[in-house]
mmCIF file of C-alpha atoms in Angstrom:
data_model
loop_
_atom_site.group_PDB
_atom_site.id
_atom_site.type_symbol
_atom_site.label_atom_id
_atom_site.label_comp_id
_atom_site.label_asym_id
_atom_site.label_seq_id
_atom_site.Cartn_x
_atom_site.Cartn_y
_atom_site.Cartn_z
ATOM 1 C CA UNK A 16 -3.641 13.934 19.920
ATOM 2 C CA UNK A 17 -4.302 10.627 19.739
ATOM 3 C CA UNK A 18 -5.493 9.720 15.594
ATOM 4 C CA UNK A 19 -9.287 8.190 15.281
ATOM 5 C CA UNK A 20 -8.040 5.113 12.886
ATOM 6 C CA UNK A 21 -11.549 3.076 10.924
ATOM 7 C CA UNK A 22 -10.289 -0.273 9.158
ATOM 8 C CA UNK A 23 -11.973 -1.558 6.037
ATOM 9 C CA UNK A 24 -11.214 -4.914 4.457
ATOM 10 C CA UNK A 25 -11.504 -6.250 1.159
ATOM 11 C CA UNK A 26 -11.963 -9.842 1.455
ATOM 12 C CA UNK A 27 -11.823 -10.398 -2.083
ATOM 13 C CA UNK A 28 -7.761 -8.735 -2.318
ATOM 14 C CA UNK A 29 -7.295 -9.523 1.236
ATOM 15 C CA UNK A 30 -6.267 -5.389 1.565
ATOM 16 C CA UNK A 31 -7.307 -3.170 4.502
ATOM 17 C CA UNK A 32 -7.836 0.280 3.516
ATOM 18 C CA UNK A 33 -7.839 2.892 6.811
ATOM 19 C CA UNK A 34 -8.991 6.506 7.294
ATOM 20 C CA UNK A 35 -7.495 8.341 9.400
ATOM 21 C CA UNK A 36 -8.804 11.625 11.290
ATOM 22 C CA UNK A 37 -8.182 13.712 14.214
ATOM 23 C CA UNK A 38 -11.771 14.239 15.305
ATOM 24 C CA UNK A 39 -15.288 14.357 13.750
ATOM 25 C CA UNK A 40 -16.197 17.367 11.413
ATOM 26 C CA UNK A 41 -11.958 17.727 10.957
ATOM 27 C CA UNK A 42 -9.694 16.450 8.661
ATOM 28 C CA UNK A 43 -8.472 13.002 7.093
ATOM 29 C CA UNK A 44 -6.290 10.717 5.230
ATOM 30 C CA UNK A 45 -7.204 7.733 3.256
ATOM 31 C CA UNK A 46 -4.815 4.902 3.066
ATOM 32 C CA UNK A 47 -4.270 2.599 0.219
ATOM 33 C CA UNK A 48 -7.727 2.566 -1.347
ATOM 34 C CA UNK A 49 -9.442 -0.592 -3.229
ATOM 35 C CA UNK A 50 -10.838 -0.129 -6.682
ATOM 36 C CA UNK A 51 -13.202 -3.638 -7.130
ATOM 37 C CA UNK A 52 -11.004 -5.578 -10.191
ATOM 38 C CA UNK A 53 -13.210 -8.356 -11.926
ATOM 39 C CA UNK A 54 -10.523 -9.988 -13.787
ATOM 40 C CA UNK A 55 -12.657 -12.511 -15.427
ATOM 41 C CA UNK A 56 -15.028 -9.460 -16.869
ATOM 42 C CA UNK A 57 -12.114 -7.136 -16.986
ATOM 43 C CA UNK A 58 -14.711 -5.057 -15.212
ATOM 44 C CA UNK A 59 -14.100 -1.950 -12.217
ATOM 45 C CA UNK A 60 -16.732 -1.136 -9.829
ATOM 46 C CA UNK A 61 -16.187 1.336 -7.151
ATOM 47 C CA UNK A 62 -18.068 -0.723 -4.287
ATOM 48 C CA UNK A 63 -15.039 -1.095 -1.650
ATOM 49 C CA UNK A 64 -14.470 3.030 -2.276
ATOM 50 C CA UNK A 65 -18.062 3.573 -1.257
ATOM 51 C CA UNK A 66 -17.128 2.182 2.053
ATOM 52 C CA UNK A 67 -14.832 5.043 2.730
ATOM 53 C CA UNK A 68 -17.073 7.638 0.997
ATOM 54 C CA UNK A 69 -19.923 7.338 3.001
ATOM 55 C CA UNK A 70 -18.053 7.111 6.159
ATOM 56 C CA UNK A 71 -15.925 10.137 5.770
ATOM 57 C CA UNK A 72 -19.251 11.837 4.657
ATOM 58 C CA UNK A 73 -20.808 10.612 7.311
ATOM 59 C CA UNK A 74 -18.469 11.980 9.927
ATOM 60 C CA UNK A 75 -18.302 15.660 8.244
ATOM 61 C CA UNK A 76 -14.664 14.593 7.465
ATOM 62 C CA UNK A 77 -12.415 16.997 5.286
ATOM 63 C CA UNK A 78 -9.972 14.596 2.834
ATOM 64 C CA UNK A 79 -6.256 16.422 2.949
ATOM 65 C CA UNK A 80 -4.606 13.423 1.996
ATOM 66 C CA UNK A 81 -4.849 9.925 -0.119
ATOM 67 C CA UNK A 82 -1.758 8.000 0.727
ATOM 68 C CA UNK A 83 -0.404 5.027 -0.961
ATOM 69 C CA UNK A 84 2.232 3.137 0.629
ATOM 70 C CA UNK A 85 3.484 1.513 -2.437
ATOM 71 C CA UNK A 86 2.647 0.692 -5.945
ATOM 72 C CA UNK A 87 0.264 -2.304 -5.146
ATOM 73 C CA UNK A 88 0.432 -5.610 -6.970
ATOM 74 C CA UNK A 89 -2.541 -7.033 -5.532
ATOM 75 C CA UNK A 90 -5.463 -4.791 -5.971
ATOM 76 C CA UNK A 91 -6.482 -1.689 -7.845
ATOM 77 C CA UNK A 92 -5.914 1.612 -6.391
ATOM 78 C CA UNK A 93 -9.275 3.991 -6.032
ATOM 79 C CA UNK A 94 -7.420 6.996 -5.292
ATOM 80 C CA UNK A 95 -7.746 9.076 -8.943
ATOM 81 C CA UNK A 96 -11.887 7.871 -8.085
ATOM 82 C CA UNK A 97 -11.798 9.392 -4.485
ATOM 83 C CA UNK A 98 -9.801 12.428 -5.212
ATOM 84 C CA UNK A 99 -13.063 13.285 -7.282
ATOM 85 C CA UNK A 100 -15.123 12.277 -4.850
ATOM 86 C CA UNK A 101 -13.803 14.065 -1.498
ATOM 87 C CA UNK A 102 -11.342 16.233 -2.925
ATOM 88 C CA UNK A 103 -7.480 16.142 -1.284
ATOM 89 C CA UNK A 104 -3.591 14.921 -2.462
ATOM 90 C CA UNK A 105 -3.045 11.899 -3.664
ATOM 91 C CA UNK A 106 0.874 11.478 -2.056
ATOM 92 C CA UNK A 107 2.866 8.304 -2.681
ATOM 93 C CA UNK A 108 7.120 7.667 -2.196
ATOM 94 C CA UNK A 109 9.181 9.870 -4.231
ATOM 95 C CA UNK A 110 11.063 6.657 -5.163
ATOM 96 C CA UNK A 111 7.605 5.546 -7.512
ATOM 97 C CA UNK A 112 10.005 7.027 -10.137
ATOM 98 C CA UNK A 113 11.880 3.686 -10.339
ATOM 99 C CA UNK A 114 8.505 1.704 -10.167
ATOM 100 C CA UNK A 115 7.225 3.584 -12.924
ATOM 101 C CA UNK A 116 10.642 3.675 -15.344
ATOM 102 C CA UNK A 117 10.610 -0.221 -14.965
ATOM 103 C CA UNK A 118 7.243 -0.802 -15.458
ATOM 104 C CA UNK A 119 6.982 1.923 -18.417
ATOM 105 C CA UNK A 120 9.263 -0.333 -20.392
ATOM 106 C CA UNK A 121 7.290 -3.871 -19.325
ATOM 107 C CA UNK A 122 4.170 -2.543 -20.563
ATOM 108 C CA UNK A 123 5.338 -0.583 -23.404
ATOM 109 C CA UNK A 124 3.151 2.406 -22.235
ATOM 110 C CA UNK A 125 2.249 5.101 -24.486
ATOM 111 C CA UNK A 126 5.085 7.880 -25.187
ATOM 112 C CA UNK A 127 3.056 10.478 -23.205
ATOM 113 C CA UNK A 128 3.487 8.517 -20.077
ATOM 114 C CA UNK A 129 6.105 10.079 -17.932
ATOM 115 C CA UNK A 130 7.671 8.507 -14.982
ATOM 116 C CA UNK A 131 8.525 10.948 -13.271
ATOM 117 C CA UNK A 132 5.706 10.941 -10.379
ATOM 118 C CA UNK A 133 3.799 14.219 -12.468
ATOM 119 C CA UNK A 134 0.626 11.430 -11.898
ATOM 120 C CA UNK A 135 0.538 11.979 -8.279
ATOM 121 C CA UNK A 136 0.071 15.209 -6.502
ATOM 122 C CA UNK A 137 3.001 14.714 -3.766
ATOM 123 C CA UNK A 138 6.255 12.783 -3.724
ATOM 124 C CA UNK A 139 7.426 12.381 -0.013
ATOM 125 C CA UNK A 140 10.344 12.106 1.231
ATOM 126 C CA UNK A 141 12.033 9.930 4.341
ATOM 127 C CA UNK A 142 11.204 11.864 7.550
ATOM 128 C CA UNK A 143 9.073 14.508 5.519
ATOM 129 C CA UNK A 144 6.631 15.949 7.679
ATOM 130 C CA UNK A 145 2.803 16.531 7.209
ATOM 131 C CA UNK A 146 -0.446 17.656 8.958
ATOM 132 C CA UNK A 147 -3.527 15.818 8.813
ATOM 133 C CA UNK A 148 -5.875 18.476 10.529
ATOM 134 C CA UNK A 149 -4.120 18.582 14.100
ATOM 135 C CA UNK A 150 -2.871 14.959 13.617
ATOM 136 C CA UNK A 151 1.137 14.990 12.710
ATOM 137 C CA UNK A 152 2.310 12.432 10.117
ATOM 138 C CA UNK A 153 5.529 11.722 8.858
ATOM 139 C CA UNK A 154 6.466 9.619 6.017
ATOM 140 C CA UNK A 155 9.079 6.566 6.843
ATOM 141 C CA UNK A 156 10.818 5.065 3.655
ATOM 142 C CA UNK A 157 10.599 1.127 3.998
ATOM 143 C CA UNK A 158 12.240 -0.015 0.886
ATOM 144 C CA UNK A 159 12.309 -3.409 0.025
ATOM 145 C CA UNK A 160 9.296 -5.173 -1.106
ATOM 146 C CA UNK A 161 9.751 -2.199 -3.329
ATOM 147 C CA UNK A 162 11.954 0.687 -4.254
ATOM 148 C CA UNK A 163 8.908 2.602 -3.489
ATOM 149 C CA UNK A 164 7.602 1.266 -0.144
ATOM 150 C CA UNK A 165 6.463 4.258 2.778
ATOM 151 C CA UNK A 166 4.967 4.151 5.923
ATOM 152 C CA UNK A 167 3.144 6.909 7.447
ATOM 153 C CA UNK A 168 3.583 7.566 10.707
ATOM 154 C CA UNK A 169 0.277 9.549 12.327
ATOM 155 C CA UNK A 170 1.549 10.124 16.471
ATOM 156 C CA UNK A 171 1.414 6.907 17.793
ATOM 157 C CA UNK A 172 0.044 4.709 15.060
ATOM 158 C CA UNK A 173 2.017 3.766 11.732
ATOM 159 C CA UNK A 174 0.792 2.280 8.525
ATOM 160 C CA UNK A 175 3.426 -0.210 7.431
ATOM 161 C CA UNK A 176 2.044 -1.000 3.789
ATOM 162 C CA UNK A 177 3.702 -4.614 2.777
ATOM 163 C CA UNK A 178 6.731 -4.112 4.784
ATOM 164 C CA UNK A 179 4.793 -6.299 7.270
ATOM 165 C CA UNK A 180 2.216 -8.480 8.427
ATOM 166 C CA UNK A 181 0.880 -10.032 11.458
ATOM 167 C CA UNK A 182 3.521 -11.769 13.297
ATOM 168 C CA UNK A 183 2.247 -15.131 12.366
ATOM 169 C CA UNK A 184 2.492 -14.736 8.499
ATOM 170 C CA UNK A 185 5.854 -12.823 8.784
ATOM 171 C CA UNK A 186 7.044 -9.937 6.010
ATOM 172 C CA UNK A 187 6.548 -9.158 2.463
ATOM 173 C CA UNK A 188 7.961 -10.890 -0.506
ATOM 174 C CA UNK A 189 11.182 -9.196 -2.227
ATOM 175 C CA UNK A 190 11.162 -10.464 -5.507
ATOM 176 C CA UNK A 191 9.489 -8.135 -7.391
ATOM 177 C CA UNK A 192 11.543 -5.725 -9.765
ATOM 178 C CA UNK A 193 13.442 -3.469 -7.479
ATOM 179 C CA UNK A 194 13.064 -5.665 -4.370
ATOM 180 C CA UNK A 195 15.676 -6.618 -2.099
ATOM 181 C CA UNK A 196 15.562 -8.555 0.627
ATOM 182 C CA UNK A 197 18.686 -6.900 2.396
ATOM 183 C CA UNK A 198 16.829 -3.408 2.029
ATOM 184 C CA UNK A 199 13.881 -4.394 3.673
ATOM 185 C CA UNK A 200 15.838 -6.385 6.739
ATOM 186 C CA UNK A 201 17.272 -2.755 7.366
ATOM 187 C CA UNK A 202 13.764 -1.648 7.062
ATOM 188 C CA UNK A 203 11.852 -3.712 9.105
ATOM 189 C CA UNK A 204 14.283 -2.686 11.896
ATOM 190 C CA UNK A 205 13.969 0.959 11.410
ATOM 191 C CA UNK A 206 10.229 -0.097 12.250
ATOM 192 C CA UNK A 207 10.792 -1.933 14.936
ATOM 193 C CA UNK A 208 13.044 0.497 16.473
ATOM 194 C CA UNK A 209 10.407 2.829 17.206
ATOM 195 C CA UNK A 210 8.906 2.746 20.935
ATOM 196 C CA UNK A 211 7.199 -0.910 21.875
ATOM 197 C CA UNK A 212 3.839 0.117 22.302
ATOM 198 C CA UNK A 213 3.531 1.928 18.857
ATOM 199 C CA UNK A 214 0.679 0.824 17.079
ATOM 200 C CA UNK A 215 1.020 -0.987 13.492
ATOM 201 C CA UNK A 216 -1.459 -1.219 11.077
ATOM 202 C CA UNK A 217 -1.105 -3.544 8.157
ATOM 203 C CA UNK A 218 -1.736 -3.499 4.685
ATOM 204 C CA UNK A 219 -3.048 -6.949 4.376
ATOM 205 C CA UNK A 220 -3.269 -10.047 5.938
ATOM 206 C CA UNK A 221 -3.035 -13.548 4.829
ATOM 207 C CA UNK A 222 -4.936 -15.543 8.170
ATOM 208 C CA UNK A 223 -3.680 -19.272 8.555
ATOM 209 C CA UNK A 224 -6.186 -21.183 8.889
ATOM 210 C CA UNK A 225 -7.927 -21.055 11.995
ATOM 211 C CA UNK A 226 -7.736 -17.467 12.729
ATOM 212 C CA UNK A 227 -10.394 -14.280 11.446
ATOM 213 C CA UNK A 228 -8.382 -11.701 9.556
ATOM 214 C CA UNK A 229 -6.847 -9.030 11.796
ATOM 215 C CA UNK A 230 -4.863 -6.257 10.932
ATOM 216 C CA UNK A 231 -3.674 -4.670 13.897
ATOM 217 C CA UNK A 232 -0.119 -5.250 16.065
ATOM 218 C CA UNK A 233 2.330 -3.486 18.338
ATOM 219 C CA UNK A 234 6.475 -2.972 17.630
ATOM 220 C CA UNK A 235 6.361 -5.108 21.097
ATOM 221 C CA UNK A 236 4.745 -8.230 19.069
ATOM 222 C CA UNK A 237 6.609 -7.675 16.419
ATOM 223 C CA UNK A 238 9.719 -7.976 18.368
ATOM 224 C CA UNK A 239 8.951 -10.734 19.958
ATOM 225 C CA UNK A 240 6.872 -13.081 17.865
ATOM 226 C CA UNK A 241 7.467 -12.166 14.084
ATOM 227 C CA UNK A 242 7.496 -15.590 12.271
ATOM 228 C CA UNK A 243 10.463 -14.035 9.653
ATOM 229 C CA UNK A 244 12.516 -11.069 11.641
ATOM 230 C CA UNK A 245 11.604 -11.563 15.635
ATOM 231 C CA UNK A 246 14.498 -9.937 17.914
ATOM 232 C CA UNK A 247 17.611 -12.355 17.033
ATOM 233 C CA UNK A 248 17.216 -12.947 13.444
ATOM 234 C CA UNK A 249 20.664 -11.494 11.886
ATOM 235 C CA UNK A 250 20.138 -10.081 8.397
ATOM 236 C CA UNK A 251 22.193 -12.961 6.084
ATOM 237 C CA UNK A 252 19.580 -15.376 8.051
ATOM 238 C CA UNK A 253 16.404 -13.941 7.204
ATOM 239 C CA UNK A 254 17.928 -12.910 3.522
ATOM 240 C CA UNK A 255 18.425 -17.099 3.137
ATOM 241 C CA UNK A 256 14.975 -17.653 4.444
ATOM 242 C CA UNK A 257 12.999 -14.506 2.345
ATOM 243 C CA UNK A 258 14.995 -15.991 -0.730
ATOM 244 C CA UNK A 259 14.027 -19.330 -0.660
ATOM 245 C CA UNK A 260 10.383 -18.819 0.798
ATOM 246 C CA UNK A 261 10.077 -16.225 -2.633
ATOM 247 C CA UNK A 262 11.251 -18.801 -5.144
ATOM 248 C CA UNK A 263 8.322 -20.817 -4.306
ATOM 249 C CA UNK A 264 5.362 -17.955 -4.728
ATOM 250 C CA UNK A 265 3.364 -17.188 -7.821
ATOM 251 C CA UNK A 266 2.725 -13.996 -8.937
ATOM 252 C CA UNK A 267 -0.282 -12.025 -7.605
ATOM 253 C CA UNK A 268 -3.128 -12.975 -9.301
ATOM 254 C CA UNK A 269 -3.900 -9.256 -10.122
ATOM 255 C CA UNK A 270 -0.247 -7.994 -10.552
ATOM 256 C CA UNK A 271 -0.559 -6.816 -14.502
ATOM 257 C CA UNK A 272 -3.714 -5.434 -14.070
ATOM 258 C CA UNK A 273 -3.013 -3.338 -10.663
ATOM 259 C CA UNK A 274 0.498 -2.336 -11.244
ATOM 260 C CA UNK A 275 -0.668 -0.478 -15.049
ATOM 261 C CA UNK A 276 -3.188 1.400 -13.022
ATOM 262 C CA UNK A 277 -1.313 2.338 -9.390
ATOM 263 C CA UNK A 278 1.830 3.717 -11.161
ATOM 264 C CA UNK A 279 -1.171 6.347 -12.695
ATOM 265 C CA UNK A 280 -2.191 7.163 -9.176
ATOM 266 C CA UNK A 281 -5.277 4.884 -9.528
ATOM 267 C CA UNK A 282 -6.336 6.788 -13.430
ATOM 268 C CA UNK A 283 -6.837 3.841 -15.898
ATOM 269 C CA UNK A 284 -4.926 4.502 -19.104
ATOM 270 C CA UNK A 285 -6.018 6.614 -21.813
ATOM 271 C CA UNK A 286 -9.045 5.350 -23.873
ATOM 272 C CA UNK A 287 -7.816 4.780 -27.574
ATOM 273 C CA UNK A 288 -9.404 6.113 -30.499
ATOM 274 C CA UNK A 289 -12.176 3.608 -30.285
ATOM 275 C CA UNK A 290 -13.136 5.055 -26.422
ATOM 276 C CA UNK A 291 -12.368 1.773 -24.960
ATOM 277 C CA UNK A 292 -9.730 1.433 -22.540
ATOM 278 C CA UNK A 293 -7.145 -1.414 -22.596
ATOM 279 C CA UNK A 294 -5.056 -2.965 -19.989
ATOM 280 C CA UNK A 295 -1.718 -5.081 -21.334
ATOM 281 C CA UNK A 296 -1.011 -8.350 -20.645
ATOM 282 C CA UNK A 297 3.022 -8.710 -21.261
ATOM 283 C CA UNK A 298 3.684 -12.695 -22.536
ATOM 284 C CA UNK A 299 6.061 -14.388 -20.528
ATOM 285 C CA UNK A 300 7.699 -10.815 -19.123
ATOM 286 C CA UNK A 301 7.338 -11.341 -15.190
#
């Protein structure tokens, strides 16, 4: 069976979020949610995650899964908000361990805390296997960007998460903690190995100027017109050229923010004895 994919973009985080079903009135999965961010305000609103809502409501749709590809540093995660909205499993990389021991110790989180994944309802595993009503998924480890970084793989269609973009912005940046740009060289071509026609969907994209956002490519155009890791590009050339390109970014604009709240499966920490919540800004730590 062929999955039923519907695309939503956030043109304030530049994210496409995707749900994913085998047929209307069945079941299916969410991928990598949006939870609004005002970081002026330091305000949440739940407007992007209404998008999905009302279409999977709208379509009788049974939730099974909410699936993160990675720990995001670019947006807020809505999955902890949609879980209690449709019901389901929110399911990340069983390598979010790492993310969160790291990231434990740059925010100082509270003792409680544990990273050991307890915050998510299932770690996969490379080449697990999963249903999504009669759809068949399979998680892909893509390490790289992150320690964390999966793809799902739903029959012919696979959700990539950073790993890539559209051929004419290239791959994702390796410089965060954990990243290497080695690792994800191996696992772009893991990608890229499967069959030419299989369909990608991205995470984000990043438009040059000129062009609409789109979100949507084939291993075949990968292969053959990938600005950073087209067929020919040896590993120690595109490690030289990921290197360099990464010195010269600035962090994500939402990276403190997002990162507190995704390694919590999307929950914002614990309100303190004054029943505000607080997010931590770490001076001169990243």
């Amino acid at each position: 069976m062929k999955p039923q994919i519907q695309a939503f973009f956030d043109d304030a985080t530049w994210t496409v979020s995707y749900v994913v079903f085998d047929q209307p009135g069945g079941h299916c999965a969410l991928v990598d949610s949006v939870l609004d961010y005002d970081p002026k305000s330091g305000r949440t609103s739940t407007r992007s995650a209404e998008r999905l809502v009302e279409f999977v409501q709208g379509r009788n749709l049974t939730v099974q899964w909410i699936l993160e590809t990675h720990a995001h540093a670019d947006h807020l995660s809505a999955a902890h908000y949609l879980r209690k909205k449709l019901g389901g499993k929110i399911a990340i990389g069983a390598a979010i361990t790492e993310v969160q021991d790291v990231f434990k110790g740059v925010f100082h989180l509270e003792p409680e805390f544990r990273p050991d994944g307890s915050q998510f309802d299932q770690l996969l595993h490379d080449d697990e296997v999963f249903q999504i009503g009669a759809l068949t998924a399979k998680a892909l480890a893509v390490p790289g960007h992150t320690p964390a970084c999966m793809a799902y793989q739903v029959e012919d269609a696979v959700f990539v998460g950073d790993t890539l973009f559209m051929p004419d912005v290239g791959t994702a940046r390796c410089d965060f903690p954990g990243g290497n740009a080695h690792t994800l060289y191996q696992s772009v071509r893991k990608l890229l190995s499967l069959p030419a026609q299989t369909r990608l969907f991205m995470c984000h994209d990043y438009p040059p100027s000129g062009r609409d956002a789109t979100w949507q490519s084939t291993v075949a155009d990968q292969r053959a017109h990938n600005i950073h890791v087209h067929e020919g590009v040896t590993e120690n050339a595109f490690v030289e050229l990921r290197t360099r390109r990464d010195a010269t970014l600035e962090m994500p604009v939402l990276i403190l923010p997002s990162v507190q709240i995704n390694i919590r499966a999307g929950e914002l920490p614990p309100a303190e004895a004054n029943g505000v919540t607080y997010l931590k800004i770490p001076v001169n730590a990243l």
